Amino acid sequence: MAYVIAEPCVATCDTACVKVCPVDCIHGPMKPEEIEFIPPEERPAKLRGLQLYIDPEACICCAACERECPVEAIFDEDDLPPAWEHYKEINARFFQR
Ligand code: SF4
Ligand code: SF4
């Protein structure tokens, strides 16, 4: 079992989840330090289509990230809303799982 990042993260990517993950298993196509450098108002354009992902093999299901996400993008994989169930596969695919 693992936690999964779903659609609300796309183009938001505020990286709050990365800072609290005890096993450093949240990653994306851009480094969090690079994202933090982009002003929030410029993120929708500069991060279009981008999100962060949780490595399902490293996640220890502590739920720390879920509480931190300001846009409620993170779910236990068993609690994903039906419309976002495919994000389980999308997260795993980023790590080629
Ligand atoms: S999942 Fe939430 S806290 Fe984590 S990067 Fe995406 S928007 Fe930010
Ligand atoms: S549930 Fe815990 S271990 Fe899994 S990604 Fe979130 S903070 Fe990291």
Short mmCIF file of N, CA and C and ligand atoms in Angstrom, two decimals:
data_model
loop_
_atom_site.label_atom_id
_atom_site.label_comp_id
_atom_site.label_asym_id
_atom_site.label_seq_id
_atom_site.Cartn_x
_atom_site.Cartn_y
_atom_site.Cartn_z
N MET A 1 0.83 -1.19 0.00
CA MET A 1 0.00 0.00 0.00
C MET A 1 0.88 1.25 0.00
N ALA A 2 0.35 2.34 -0.58
CA ALA A 2 1.12 3.58 -0.64
C ALA A 2 0.16 4.76 -0.74
N TYR A 3 0.71 5.94 -0.55
CA TYR A 3 -0.05 7.15 -0.81
C TYR A 3 0.21 7.57 -2.25
N VAL A 4 -0.74 8.34 -2.79
CA VAL A 4 -0.72 8.69 -4.22
C VAL A 4 -1.01 10.18 -4.36
N ILE A 5 -0.29 10.84 -5.27
CA ILE A 5 -0.57 12.25 -5.57
C ILE A 5 -1.46 12.32 -6.81
N ALA A 6 -2.56 13.04 -6.69
CA ALA A 6 -3.54 13.09 -7.78
C ALA A 6 -3.59 14.48 -8.44
N GLU A 7 -4.60 14.67 -9.25
CA GLU A 7 -4.71 15.81 -10.17
C GLU A 7 -4.52 17.21 -9.55
N PRO A 8 -5.00 17.48 -8.32
CA PRO A 8 -4.84 18.87 -7.84
C PRO A 8 -3.39 19.35 -7.74
N CYS A 9 -2.46 18.43 -7.70
CA CYS A 9 -1.04 18.82 -7.64
C CYS A 9 -0.56 19.41 -8.97
N VAL A 10 -1.18 19.04 -10.07
CA VAL A 10 -0.69 19.45 -11.39
C VAL A 10 -0.66 20.98 -11.47
N ALA A 11 0.54 21.49 -11.77
CA ALA A 11 0.79 22.93 -11.90
C ALA A 11 0.71 23.67 -10.55
N THR A 12 0.53 22.94 -9.46
CA THR A 12 0.56 23.56 -8.13
C THR A 12 1.93 23.30 -7.51
N CYS A 13 2.22 22.01 -7.29
CA CYS A 13 3.57 21.59 -6.88
C CYS A 13 4.20 22.47 -5.82
N ASP A 14 3.52 22.74 -4.72
CA ASP A 14 4.13 23.70 -3.81
C ASP A 14 5.21 23.09 -2.92
N THR A 15 5.41 21.78 -3.02
CA THR A 15 6.51 21.04 -2.38
C THR A 15 6.39 20.90 -0.86
N ALA A 16 5.28 21.30 -0.26
CA ALA A 16 5.14 21.14 1.20
C ALA A 16 5.25 19.68 1.59
N CYS A 17 4.76 18.80 0.77
CA CYS A 17 4.79 17.37 1.08
C CYS A 17 6.22 16.83 1.12
N VAL A 18 7.06 17.34 0.25
CA VAL A 18 8.44 16.84 0.15
C VAL A 18 9.17 17.04 1.48
N LYS A 19 8.92 18.20 2.09
CA LYS A 19 9.66 18.55 3.32
C LYS A 19 9.31 17.65 4.49
N VAL A 20 8.12 17.08 4.51
CA VAL A 20 7.73 16.30 5.68
C VAL A 20 7.89 14.79 5.47
N CYS A 21 8.19 14.36 4.28
CA CYS A 21 8.29 12.91 4.04
C CYS A 21 9.54 12.33 4.73
N PRO A 22 9.36 11.40 5.66
CA PRO A 22 10.51 10.89 6.41
C PRO A 22 11.42 9.97 5.60
N VAL A 23 10.93 9.49 4.45
CA VAL A 23 11.77 8.57 3.67
C VAL A 23 12.13 9.16 2.29
N ASP A 24 11.87 10.46 2.10
CA ASP A 24 12.26 11.15 0.87
C ASP A 24 11.82 10.40 -0.39
N CYS A 25 10.53 10.06 -0.42
CA CYS A 25 10.06 9.27 -1.59
C CYS A 25 9.15 10.06 -2.52
N ILE A 26 9.15 11.42 -2.38
CA ILE A 26 8.32 12.25 -3.26
C ILE A 26 9.24 13.00 -4.23
N HIS A 27 9.04 12.73 -5.51
CA HIS A 27 9.92 13.33 -6.52
C HIS A 27 9.11 13.73 -7.75
N GLY A 28 9.76 14.48 -8.64
CA GLY A 28 9.09 14.90 -9.86
C GLY A 28 10.11 15.26 -10.91
N PRO A 29 9.63 15.75 -12.06
CA PRO A 29 10.55 16.08 -13.15
C PRO A 29 11.44 17.27 -12.85
N MET A 30 11.03 18.12 -11.89
CA MET A 30 11.88 19.24 -11.46
C MET A 30 12.23 19.04 -10.00
N LYS A 31 13.41 19.49 -9.60
CA LYS A 31 13.81 19.38 -8.20
C LYS A 31 12.98 20.37 -7.37
N PRO A 32 12.62 19.99 -6.12
CA PRO A 32 11.84 20.90 -5.27
C PRO A 32 12.52 22.26 -5.12
N GLU A 33 13.84 22.30 -5.05
CA GLU A 33 14.54 23.57 -4.90
C GLU A 33 14.30 24.47 -6.12
N GLU A 34 14.19 23.85 -7.30
CA GLU A 34 13.93 24.63 -8.51
C GLU A 34 12.50 25.18 -8.50
N ILE A 35 11.57 24.34 -8.02
CA ILE A 35 10.17 24.76 -7.98
C ILE A 35 9.99 25.91 -7.00
N GLU A 36 10.65 25.82 -5.85
CA GLU A 36 10.50 26.86 -4.82
C GLU A 36 10.95 28.22 -5.32
N PHE A 37 11.82 28.22 -6.29
CA PHE A 37 12.36 29.45 -6.85
C PHE A 37 11.34 30.17 -7.72
N ILE A 38 10.31 29.46 -8.19
CA ILE A 38 9.31 30.05 -9.09
C ILE A 38 8.21 30.71 -8.26
N PRO A 39 7.94 32.00 -8.46
CA PRO A 39 6.87 32.66 -7.68
C PRO A 39 5.54 31.94 -7.90
N PRO A 40 4.72 31.82 -6.84
CA PRO A 40 3.45 31.07 -6.94
C PRO A 40 2.58 31.51 -8.11
N GLU A 41 2.56 32.82 -8.40
CA GLU A 41 1.69 33.29 -9.49
C GLU A 41 2.19 32.85 -10.87
N GLU A 42 3.45 32.46 -10.96
CA GLU A 42 3.98 32.03 -12.27
C GLU A 42 3.92 30.52 -12.44
N ARG A 43 3.57 29.81 -11.35
CA ARG A 43 3.61 28.34 -11.42
C ARG A 43 2.61 27.73 -12.40
N PRO A 44 1.36 28.23 -12.47
CA PRO A 44 0.42 27.60 -13.42
C PRO A 44 0.98 27.55 -14.84
N ALA A 45 1.69 28.60 -15.25
CA ALA A 45 2.24 28.63 -16.61
C ALA A 45 3.54 27.83 -16.70
N LYS A 46 4.42 28.02 -15.73
CA LYS A 46 5.74 27.39 -15.82
C LYS A 46 5.70 25.90 -15.46
N LEU A 47 4.70 25.50 -14.69
CA LEU A 47 4.61 24.09 -14.28
C LEU A 47 3.46 23.38 -14.98
N ARG A 48 3.03 23.92 -16.11
CA ARG A 48 1.89 23.34 -16.82
C ARG A 48 2.11 21.84 -17.05
N GLY A 49 1.18 21.04 -16.59
CA GLY A 49 1.26 19.59 -16.81
C GLY A 49 2.18 18.85 -15.85
N LEU A 50 2.88 19.60 -15.00
CA LEU A 50 3.83 18.94 -14.10
C LEU A 50 3.20 18.67 -12.73
N GLN A 51 3.62 17.58 -12.10
CA GLN A 51 3.22 17.30 -10.73
C GLN A 51 4.34 16.53 -10.08
N LEU A 52 4.22 16.28 -8.78
CA LEU A 52 5.15 15.41 -8.08
C LEU A 52 4.49 14.05 -7.90
N TYR A 53 5.32 13.05 -7.60
CA TYR A 53 4.85 11.67 -7.50
C TYR A 53 5.42 10.99 -6.27
N ILE A 54 4.71 9.98 -5.77
CA ILE A 54 5.17 9.20 -4.61
C ILE A 54 5.63 7.83 -5.09
N ASP A 55 6.84 7.46 -4.67
CA ASP A 55 7.36 6.14 -5.02
C ASP A 55 6.61 5.08 -4.19
N PRO A 56 5.81 4.24 -4.83
CA PRO A 56 4.98 3.29 -4.07
C PRO A 56 5.79 2.23 -3.34
N GLU A 57 7.02 2.01 -3.76
CA GLU A 57 7.82 0.98 -3.08
C GLU A 57 8.57 1.55 -1.88
N ALA A 58 8.70 2.86 -1.82
CA ALA A 58 9.42 3.48 -0.70
C ALA A 58 8.49 4.07 0.34
N CYS A 59 7.26 4.42 -0.06
CA CYS A 59 6.31 5.07 0.86
C CYS A 59 5.98 4.14 2.03
N ILE A 60 6.04 4.70 3.26
CA ILE A 60 5.72 3.90 4.45
C ILE A 60 4.33 4.24 5.01
N CYS A 61 3.54 4.98 4.22
CA CYS A 61 2.14 5.27 4.58
C CYS A 61 1.99 5.96 5.93
N CYS A 62 2.86 6.93 6.20
CA CYS A 62 2.79 7.64 7.48
C CYS A 62 1.73 8.74 7.47
N ALA A 63 1.29 9.15 6.28
CA ALA A 63 0.25 10.18 6.09
C ALA A 63 0.72 11.60 6.38
N ALA A 64 1.97 11.80 6.67
CA ALA A 64 2.46 13.16 6.95
C ALA A 64 2.24 14.09 5.76
N CYS A 65 2.45 13.61 4.57
CA CYS A 65 2.30 14.45 3.38
C CYS A 65 0.84 14.84 3.14
N GLU A 66 -0.05 13.92 3.39
CA GLU A 66 -1.47 14.17 3.15
C GLU A 66 -1.94 15.39 3.93
N ARG A 67 -1.48 15.51 5.17
CA ARG A 67 -1.89 16.62 6.02
C ARG A 67 -1.31 17.95 5.55
N GLU A 68 -0.16 17.92 4.90
CA GLU A 68 0.53 19.16 4.51
C GLU A 68 0.04 19.75 3.20
N CYS A 69 -0.51 18.93 2.33
CA CYS A 69 -0.84 19.42 0.98
C CYS A 69 -1.96 20.46 1.03
N PRO A 70 -1.71 21.68 0.54
CA PRO A 70 -2.72 22.74 0.63
C PRO A 70 -3.88 22.56 -0.34
N VAL A 71 -3.72 21.69 -1.32
CA VAL A 71 -4.80 21.51 -2.30
C VAL A 71 -5.43 20.11 -2.22
N GLU A 72 -5.11 19.38 -1.14
CA GLU A 72 -5.69 18.05 -0.91
C GLU A 72 -5.53 17.14 -2.13
N ALA A 73 -4.28 17.04 -2.56
CA ALA A 73 -3.98 16.21 -3.73
C ALA A 73 -3.53 14.79 -3.37
N ILE A 74 -3.30 14.55 -2.07
CA ILE A 74 -2.68 13.27 -1.67
C ILE A 74 -3.69 12.37 -0.97
N PHE A 75 -3.72 11.11 -1.39
CA PHE A 75 -4.67 10.15 -0.86
C PHE A 75 -4.00 8.80 -0.60
N ASP A 76 -4.50 8.10 0.41
CA ASP A 76 -4.19 6.68 0.53
C ASP A 76 -4.69 6.02 -0.75
N GLU A 77 -3.94 5.12 -1.31
CA GLU A 77 -4.36 4.54 -2.61
C GLU A 77 -5.73 3.88 -2.53
N ASP A 78 -6.13 3.44 -1.36
CA ASP A 78 -7.45 2.81 -1.22
C ASP A 78 -8.57 3.83 -1.09
N ASP A 79 -8.21 5.10 -0.91
CA ASP A 79 -9.23 6.15 -0.73
C ASP A 79 -9.26 7.13 -1.90
N LEU A 80 -8.59 6.81 -2.98
CA LEU A 80 -8.60 7.72 -4.14
C LEU A 80 -10.02 7.90 -4.66
N PRO A 81 -10.43 9.14 -4.95
CA PRO A 81 -11.73 9.33 -5.59
C PRO A 81 -11.74 8.56 -6.93
N PRO A 82 -12.86 7.99 -7.32
CA PRO A 82 -12.91 7.18 -8.54
C PRO A 82 -12.33 7.89 -9.76
N ALA A 83 -12.57 9.17 -9.88
CA ALA A 83 -12.09 9.90 -11.07
C ALA A 83 -10.56 9.96 -11.13
N TRP A 84 -9.90 9.74 -9.99
CA TRP A 84 -8.44 9.87 -9.95
C TRP A 84 -7.75 8.54 -9.67
N GLU A 85 -8.46 7.44 -9.79
CA GLU A 85 -7.85 6.14 -9.49
C GLU A 85 -6.65 5.84 -10.38
N HIS A 86 -6.67 6.37 -11.60
CA HIS A 86 -5.55 6.12 -12.52
C HIS A 86 -4.26 6.80 -12.06
N TYR A 87 -4.35 7.70 -11.09
CA TYR A 87 -3.12 8.34 -10.60
C TYR A 87 -2.23 7.37 -9.83
N LYS A 88 -2.78 6.26 -9.36
CA LYS A 88 -1.95 5.23 -8.73
C LYS A 88 -0.93 4.72 -9.75
N GLU A 89 -1.42 4.45 -10.94
CA GLU A 89 -0.55 3.98 -12.02
C GLU A 89 0.40 5.09 -12.48
N ILE A 90 -0.12 6.30 -12.55
CA ILE A 90 0.71 7.43 -13.01
C ILE A 90 1.88 7.66 -12.04
N ASN A 91 1.62 7.60 -10.72
CA ASN A 91 2.70 7.76 -9.74
C ASN A 91 3.72 6.65 -9.88
N ALA A 92 3.27 5.41 -9.96
CA ALA A 92 4.19 4.27 -10.05
C ALA A 92 5.03 4.33 -11.32
N ARG A 93 4.40 4.77 -12.41
CA ARG A 93 5.09 4.79 -13.70
C ARG A 93 6.26 5.76 -13.68
N PHE A 94 6.14 6.86 -12.92
CA PHE A 94 7.24 7.82 -12.89
C PHE A 94 8.52 7.16 -12.38
N PHE A 95 8.36 6.19 -11.48
CA PHE A 95 9.53 5.49 -10.92
C PHE A 95 9.77 4.17 -11.65
N GLN A 96 9.04 3.96 -12.76
CA GLN A 96 9.13 2.74 -13.56
C GLN A 96 8.86 1.51 -12.74
N ARG A 97 7.86 1.65 -11.83
CA ARG A 97 7.45 0.50 -11.00
C ARG A 97 6.42 -0.32 -11.76
S1 SF4 B 1 1.06 16.96 -3.56
FE1 SF4 B 1 0.34 18.88 -2.65
S2 SF4 B 1 2.00 19.52 -1.25
FE2 SF4 B 1 2.85 17.96 -2.63
S3 SF4 B 1 3.75 19.08 -4.32
FE3 SF4 B 1 1.67 18.57 -4.94
S4 SF4 B 1 0.43 20.33 -4.34
FE4 SF4 B 1 2.36 20.48 -3.22
S1 SF4 B 2 2.71 8.79 3.30
FE1 SF4 B 2 4.61 9.29 4.45
S2 SF4 B 2 6.15 8.02 3.48
FE2 SF4 B 2 4.43 8.07 2.06
S3 SF4 B 2 4.91 9.77 0.69
FE3 SF4 B 2 3.64 10.59 2.34
S4 SF4 B 2 5.11 11.39 3.85
FE4 SF4 B 2 6.23 10.01 2.46
#
